[in-house]
Amino acid sequence: MAITGTEPLHTGALLSVAGLTKRFPVGRHLFRKATSFIHAVDDVTFDLEPGGSLGLVGESGCGKTTVGKLLVKLLEPTSGEILFRLPGLADHAVPDDPSELNEPAVDSASIEGRQLRAFRRRAQMIFQDPYESMNPRRTIYDTIAEPLSVQGMGTLLDRVDRVSEILDQVGLTPPATFLFRHPHELSGGQRQRVAIARALVVGPSFVVADEPTSMLDVSSRTGIMNLMQGLAQDLGVAYLYVTHDLAVARYMCHRIAVMYSGKIVEIGETEELLKNPRHPYTRALLSAVPLPDPGSTREPPDIRGELTAPIDPPARCRFFDRCPMATENCRTSPHPPTEEKSPGHWVACYEV
Amino acid sequence: MAAKINGPLLKVEDLTLRYLTRGGEVRAVEGVSFELEQGQALGLVGESGCGKTSVANSLMRLLPDNARLAGGQVWLRGEDIFALEEDEVREYRWRRVAMVFQAAMNSLDPVYKVGQQIVEAIEAHEIEGTISAARERVARLFRLVGLDPALMDRYPHEFSGGMRQRAVIAMALSCDPAVIIADEPTTALDVIVQDRILRELKAIQQQLNMAIIYISHDIAVVAEVTDRIGVMYAGHLVEYGNTADVFRAPLHPYTDALLGSFPSVTGERRPLAGLSGEPPNLIDPPAGCPFHPRCPRATQICQEEFPPQAWEGTQWAKCWHPMNAGAEAPSDVELEAASDVGIVEQSAHGEGG
Amino acid sequence: MITPPNYPGIPGASPGTPPGPPDLDVGNSRFRLALARIRLAWRSFRGAWSIYLESRIGVLSLLIIGMFALMAVAHPVLMLTIWDSGTYDPVTGYAFGQSQQPASPSWRHPLGTDPLGRDVLSQLLWSTRSEFVLGITAALVTVAIATTVGAVAAYYGGIIDAFFMRLADLIIALPGISLLIVLSALFKLNLFYLALVIGVLGGFGGTAIILKSQALSIKVKPYIEAARVAGGGHFHIILVHIIPNLLPLSLLYMMFTVTSAIFAEAVLSFLGLLDVRMSWGIMIHTANTGGYLMGGTRYWWLVVPAGASITLLCSAFYMGGRALDEVVNPRLRRRHD
């Protein structure tokens, strides 16, 4: 069975992405329309259940960060839809209990104005670079309280209390010693804790985490991963974890989606996907991960060539040029549909 | 080539380095000693700021103006490299020790063709007599690192990240160095490209019987490509041994914590403990063992005296309570004594719950 | 199940924590929150100040500007105490005690008198104040316009950006002083209007382009995206994130605008095109119309005090700008670490 863009939102899903596509024009000018496009995200479809976690894994330039930005409306899709079932979106009011999920689905494209504000309380993002994702002139208090103050939530004193409380939750204790520091006085790990606090301070139901540990030192990475996982579990937050590292995705997520050149090529439960990788790209990616075990030997990944940017790509399978299993059928047919090869394990490949 | 002298190819003894800064003297490298034989691969691992890059720069004699060599010696084939004159240093760099830098983009000049840059390096060191001989040599090097020699006349921006890294490796190999230092050679690369580069580096190293020092924060990379490993913390080399031994049974609690910080794609999915706290400020490092504020095994003595080497075969660690001495783990009495200064509280936090 | 470790981020306990502000106990009062912010601002000001003071030209520029500020204050004080207005008024005064005008420096007139018998020192001191007012008004107008235009053009891009940048190109292409000459012929320009004109030209001109390119580099920072995800609107992002990060550079160009304003005033007054009673430019103009500039160094007191003041004050603001540059651009700082 193929997933198409027309299926209704799965019952119980927090968000449902169908046929999501984003193209960026190449070489556009003020008075000239672009003729070439980078197909950054192409016909991407997946669901995320409340409190669930999905790891979006791929090499740099595969479109994984673009998917994340589309989900939090930092970018608008070229086509396709994102349906949200977030509390407080449909009726313009934010209920106190975010666990209520008998919400009608709302199309992301229709969210604007007051509804956008409600959306910003329910969907948040943690950015990759802890050094650049905070305004260097603003204090930790200003940074964390920003979502509260721009949305007019609570009085000044409520906000100070709330920020102190969340600082405590992310392990920056005692909060009073951190409130009025500037980001440059904190270590990378501490800053990423602030970033987590900023995302969680409004009580979201859904967070996009864009490689939050990739720029951190080894010793702070584990702490950040454990903190995120624990808080998400305690607060019932679902998250999309964007990463290039399969091992990190495995540690952090229930499910993993592997992206290649704007397409999701394989998606499934974490352990199932890693034990039985089906797509030739997933296999190559998995076999390229170095193992922290000096005795072991790995076969070299079975993949040819190098990654190229998907500028006006041909209609056939995106992985064709690098695939060790490519056939004549792969050359002449369109990009393969995503099919369920075993329960919950979807693969986009003609040959597996 | 210099005459062979009995002893190791590279011998670093008690290397100590300071940086003079506005805030005070940074104790970047503290008494680091190790040896390297022909054909060996050594990995130096540790967190950023632990001094691993400073060690590499000392070996290259590439130190910033505010650096001060406070002690120690480095011998390459029996020659004291800190005794070299300025003009000898130029000769020494690249011909004896070459470096593959972290940011490949920055080590290639964007306005010159890639092949030309390597030809110039060869000419500057008078390896080949003529330009055509030099170009032939570059073509051979390109093939060695898996690049098409036709790419010699391209500019760096026409190369992908992986190709640039290969070109930089070709450049490092261009003057037949005895030792290559690879400073995070694959950090900016995607995992598939990283795998290829590492395989090629390893093959070249075995083919040419070269010595290579990998500097990395990624222990999985180091596990795959090295035979010896040195773990650095706060400027000290805290553990050293055969890579297989260290990974199987680390002696130093820091190594143990480091190994436990990486998730894996294979094996049981288990919770990672990681490390608590932050690395020390090297302007004013803690007394005694620098790791004691973060160490779950720390006792009174760890705060007072720098630990001696504890040996296990050829492997050693600078630790009062090495991991192989299970029976010597701190007793309750010692823990009680330590609680006066808050160590127990912190280590309890570290184990977390 | 994996539980998060209880992370001991206690600053005192972890030696890696940088020395920060002392424990700011926020407590439960608005007053203490405000106090904490004031302390914080004071701390960052002190940091910037110590960097500024490390540069020799910065200190020199402060000394010179301070000296001129004293001169500006000295004039009204002297007029109220030992100078009678009949003799010492910079415009209407006349040195009755002198037999011949212009008179060379004496005890009563330390810098001599001009061809019309007015005290040169009094003119010099009186003009200092208006030069300050002129320079600072022009600088404030420039920076207010340039910062807004730069931030808005960079943030919105597209047609708004194109409009402001073409406007800036046009202003840069116009020869500045000649344009001012034309304007002063058409309108009666006094110091205030001159300040406005210089401010508007600078604000929509080159300074806007420089601040816009800086704003562009701020616009692509992830913290701008973070602010959008937080729910911040366009106005919030421009006002809270872009403009505050532009201000250091704005301040720098403010210093340079002061220099160009004082210089433009001197040129226009020298040409007699300004509707101004007295200024350093007018002082030189008076000497020139009387033919005293031809007399070599004989009548030096008619030209040197005003000329030197223009040069000194202009270069003081310029040097101040260069010293600020070191505070604003850490890359220019001498290497300490």
PDB file of C-alpha atoms in Angstrom, chain A residues 58-61 64 187-190 216-223 225-226 229 244-248 250-253 270-271 274 281 284-296 298-301 303-307 322, chain B residues 46-49 160-163 166 188-196 198-199 217-221 223-224 226 243-245 247-248 254 258 260-279 294:
ATOM      1  CA  GLY A  58      20.458  11.896   6.645  1.00  0.00           C
ATOM      2  CA  GLU A  59      23.638  13.475   5.350  1.00  0.00           C
ATOM      3  CA  SER A  60      24.082  17.235   5.145  1.00  0.00           C
ATOM      4  CA  GLY A  61      21.954  18.750   2.416  1.00  0.00           C
ATOM      5  CA  LYS A  64      16.094  17.139   7.000  1.00  0.00           C
ATOM      6  CA  SER A 187      29.463  26.689  28.201  1.00  0.00           C
ATOM      7  CA  GLY A 188      27.998  25.095  25.081  1.00  0.00           C
ATOM      8  CA  GLY A 189      26.184  22.473  27.121  1.00  0.00           C
ATOM      9  CA  GLN A 190      24.714  25.086  29.455  1.00  0.00           C
ATOM     10  CA  LEU A 216      28.675  20.152  21.692  1.00  0.00           C
ATOM     11  CA  ASP A 217      31.596  18.508  23.346  1.00  0.00           C
ATOM     12  CA  VAL A 218      31.396  14.795  24.009  1.00  0.00           C
ATOM     13  CA  SER A 219      30.869  15.141  27.718  1.00  0.00           C
ATOM     14  CA  SER A 220      27.921  17.544  27.478  1.00  0.00           C
ATOM     15  CA  ARG A 221      26.183  15.607  24.670  1.00  0.00           C
ATOM     16  CA  THR A 222      25.009  12.770  26.843  1.00  0.00           C
ATOM     17  CA  GLY A 223      23.645  15.159  29.450  1.00  0.00           C
ATOM     18  CA  MET A 225      20.269  13.924  25.258  1.00  0.00           C
ATOM     19  CA  ASN A 226      19.242  12.480  28.613  1.00  0.00           C
ATOM     20  CA  GLN A 229      14.453  12.619  26.668  1.00  0.00           C
ATOM     21  CA  HIS A 244      23.075  13.034  10.866  1.00  0.00           C
ATOM     22  CA  ASP A 245      24.026  10.433  13.446  1.00  0.00           C
ATOM     23  CA  LEU A 246      22.147   7.127  13.390  1.00  0.00           C
ATOM     24  CA  ALA A 247      23.461   6.210  16.818  1.00  0.00           C
ATOM     25  CA  VAL A 248      22.043   9.404  18.314  1.00  0.00           C
ATOM     26  CA  ARG A 250      18.636   5.322  17.928  1.00  0.00           C
ATOM     27  CA  TYR A 251      19.268   6.595  21.445  1.00  0.00           C
ATOM     28  CA  MET A 252      16.672   9.346  21.226  1.00  0.00           C
ATOM     29  CA  CYS A 253      13.771   8.099  19.116  1.00  0.00           C
ATOM     30  CA  THR A 270      14.098   2.213  15.491  1.00  0.00           C
ATOM     31  CA  GLU A 271      15.292  -1.286  16.377  1.00  0.00           C
ATOM     32  CA  LEU A 274      18.544  -0.808  12.351  1.00  0.00           C
ATOM     33  CA  TYR A 281      21.073   3.813   1.205  1.00  0.00           C
ATOM     34  CA  ALA A 284      25.295   2.060   3.281  1.00  0.00           C
ATOM     35  CA  LEU A 285      24.727   4.709   5.933  1.00  0.00           C
ATOM     36  CA  LEU A 286      24.597   2.117   8.683  1.00  0.00           C
ATOM     37  CA  SER A 287      27.703   0.306   7.529  1.00  0.00           C
ATOM     38  CA  ALA A 288      29.661   3.581   7.382  1.00  0.00           C
ATOM     39  CA  VAL A 289      29.170   4.320  11.095  1.00  0.00           C
ATOM     40  CA  PRO A 290      32.469   3.673  12.888  1.00  0.00           C
ATOM     41  CA  LEU A 291      32.213   1.231  15.790  1.00  0.00           C
ATOM     42  CA  PRO A 292      33.835   1.983  19.145  1.00  0.00           C
ATOM     43  CA  ASP A 293      35.236  -1.555  19.258  1.00  0.00           C
ATOM     44  CA  PRO A 294      38.848  -1.966  18.113  1.00  0.00           C
ATOM     45  CA  GLY A 295      38.486  -5.692  17.432  1.00  0.00           C
ATOM     46  CA  SER A 296      35.620  -5.455  14.984  1.00  0.00           C
ATOM     47  CA  ARG A 298      33.274  -3.422   9.052  1.00  0.00           C
ATOM     48  CA  GLU A 299      32.637  -4.021   5.389  1.00  0.00           C
ATOM     49  CA  PRO A 300      32.982  -0.805   3.393  1.00  0.00           C
ATOM     50  CA  PRO A 301      29.584   0.741   2.635  1.00  0.00           C
ATOM     51  CA  ILE A 303      27.618   2.946  -2.389  1.00  0.00           C
ATOM     52  CA  ARG A 304      29.077   4.754  -5.374  1.00  0.00           C
ATOM     53  CA  GLY A 305      29.848   8.385  -6.162  1.00  0.00           C
ATOM     54  CA  GLU A 306      29.140  11.439  -4.090  1.00  0.00           C
ATOM     55  CA  LEU A 307      26.115  13.343  -2.931  1.00  0.00           C
ATOM     56  CA  ARG A 322      24.789   5.789  -6.324  1.00  0.00           C
TER      57      ARG A 322
ATOM     58  CA  GLY B  46      39.717  14.237  24.737  1.00  0.00           C
ATOM     59  CA  GLU B  47      37.244  17.091  25.005  1.00  0.00           C
ATOM     60  CA  SER B  48      37.883  20.400  23.306  1.00  0.00           C
ATOM     61  CA  GLY B  49      40.419  22.424  25.245  1.00  0.00           C
ATOM     62  CA  SER B 160      33.419  18.578  -2.688  1.00  0.00           C
ATOM     63  CA  GLY B 161      34.255  18.430   1.023  1.00  0.00           C
ATOM     64  CA  GLY B 162      35.566  14.884   0.720  1.00  0.00           C
ATOM     65  CA  MET B 163      37.691  15.712  -2.327  1.00  0.00           C
ATOM     66  CA  ARG B 166      41.805  14.096   0.042  1.00  0.00           C
ATOM     67  CA  ALA B 188      33.173  18.177   9.047  1.00  0.00           C
ATOM     68  CA  LEU B 189      32.417  15.289   6.701  1.00  0.00           C
ATOM     69  CA  ASP B 190      29.379  13.097   6.309  1.00  0.00           C
ATOM     70  CA  VAL B 191      29.672   9.576   7.605  1.00  0.00           C
ATOM     71  CA  ILE B 192      29.987   7.826   4.224  1.00  0.00           C
ATOM     72  CA  VAL B 193      32.745  10.171   3.068  1.00  0.00           C
ATOM     73  CA  GLN B 194      34.409   9.898   6.463  1.00  0.00           C
ATOM     74  CA  ASP B 195      34.476   6.133   6.124  1.00  0.00           C
ATOM     75  CA  ARG B 196      36.190   6.337   2.733  1.00  0.00           C
ATOM     76  CA  LEU B 198      39.649   6.896   6.954  1.00  0.00           C
ATOM     77  CA  ARG B 199      40.000   3.671   4.982  1.00  0.00           C
ATOM     78  CA  HIS B 217      37.016  13.720  19.877  1.00  0.00           C
ATOM     79  CA  ASP B 218      35.286  10.750  18.246  1.00  0.00           C
ATOM     80  CA  ILE B 219      36.423   7.633  20.029  1.00  0.00           C
ATOM     81  CA  ALA B 220      34.762   5.339  17.485  1.00  0.00           C
ATOM     82  CA  VAL B 221      36.976   6.763  14.730  1.00  0.00           C
ATOM     83  CA  ALA B 223      39.055   2.803  17.793  1.00  0.00           C
ATOM     84  CA  GLU B 224      38.980   1.850  14.135  1.00  0.00           C
ATOM     85  CA  THR B 226      44.762   3.394  15.660  1.00  0.00           C
ATOM     86  CA  THR B 243      43.790   0.811  21.687  1.00  0.00           C
ATOM     87  CA  ALA B 244      42.274  -2.642  22.130  1.00  0.00           C
ATOM     88  CA  ASP B 245      43.300  -2.796  25.793  1.00  0.00           C
ATOM     89  CA  PHE B 247      38.681   0.063  25.001  1.00  0.00           C
ATOM     90  CA  ARG B 248      38.316  -3.335  26.632  1.00  0.00           C
ATOM     91  CA  TYR B 254      37.669   9.631  32.778  1.00  0.00           C
ATOM     92  CA  LEU B 258      34.237   9.002  27.842  1.00  0.00           C
ATOM     93  CA  GLY B 260      30.261   5.515  28.142  1.00  0.00           C
ATOM     94  CA  SER B 261      29.259   8.807  26.530  1.00  0.00           C
ATOM     95  CA  PHE B 262      28.734   7.515  23.000  1.00  0.00           C
ATOM     96  CA  PRO B 263      25.552   5.887  21.826  1.00  0.00           C
ATOM     97  CA  SER B 264      26.070   3.018  19.412  1.00  0.00           C
ATOM     98  CA  VAL B 265      24.143   1.618  16.473  1.00  0.00           C
ATOM     99  CA  THR B 266      24.990  -1.934  17.498  1.00  0.00           C
ATOM    100  CA  GLY B 267      24.595  -3.988  20.627  1.00  0.00           C
ATOM    101  CA  GLU B 268      22.207  -3.504  23.495  1.00  0.00           C
ATOM    102  CA  ARG B 269      20.533  -0.121  23.724  1.00  0.00           C
ATOM    103  CA  ARG B 270      21.582   1.042  27.172  1.00  0.00           C
ATOM    104  CA  PRO B 271      21.316   4.289  29.101  1.00  0.00           C
ATOM    105  CA  LEU B 272      24.398   6.475  28.825  1.00  0.00           C
ATOM    106  CA  ALA B 273      25.803   7.837  32.030  1.00  0.00           C
ATOM    107  CA  GLY B 274      28.123  10.399  30.501  1.00  0.00           C
ATOM    108  CA  LEU B 275      30.013  12.935  32.527  1.00  0.00           C
ATOM    109  CA  SER B 276      28.706  15.586  34.836  1.00  0.00           C
ATOM    110  CA  GLY B 277      30.021  19.083  35.253  1.00  0.00           C
ATOM    111  CA  GLU B 278      32.373  21.055  33.065  1.00  0.00           C
ATOM    112  CA  PRO B 279      36.089  20.676  32.310  1.00  0.00           C
ATOM    113  CA  ARG B 294      33.964  15.234  38.249  1.00  0.00           C
TER     114      ARG B 294
END
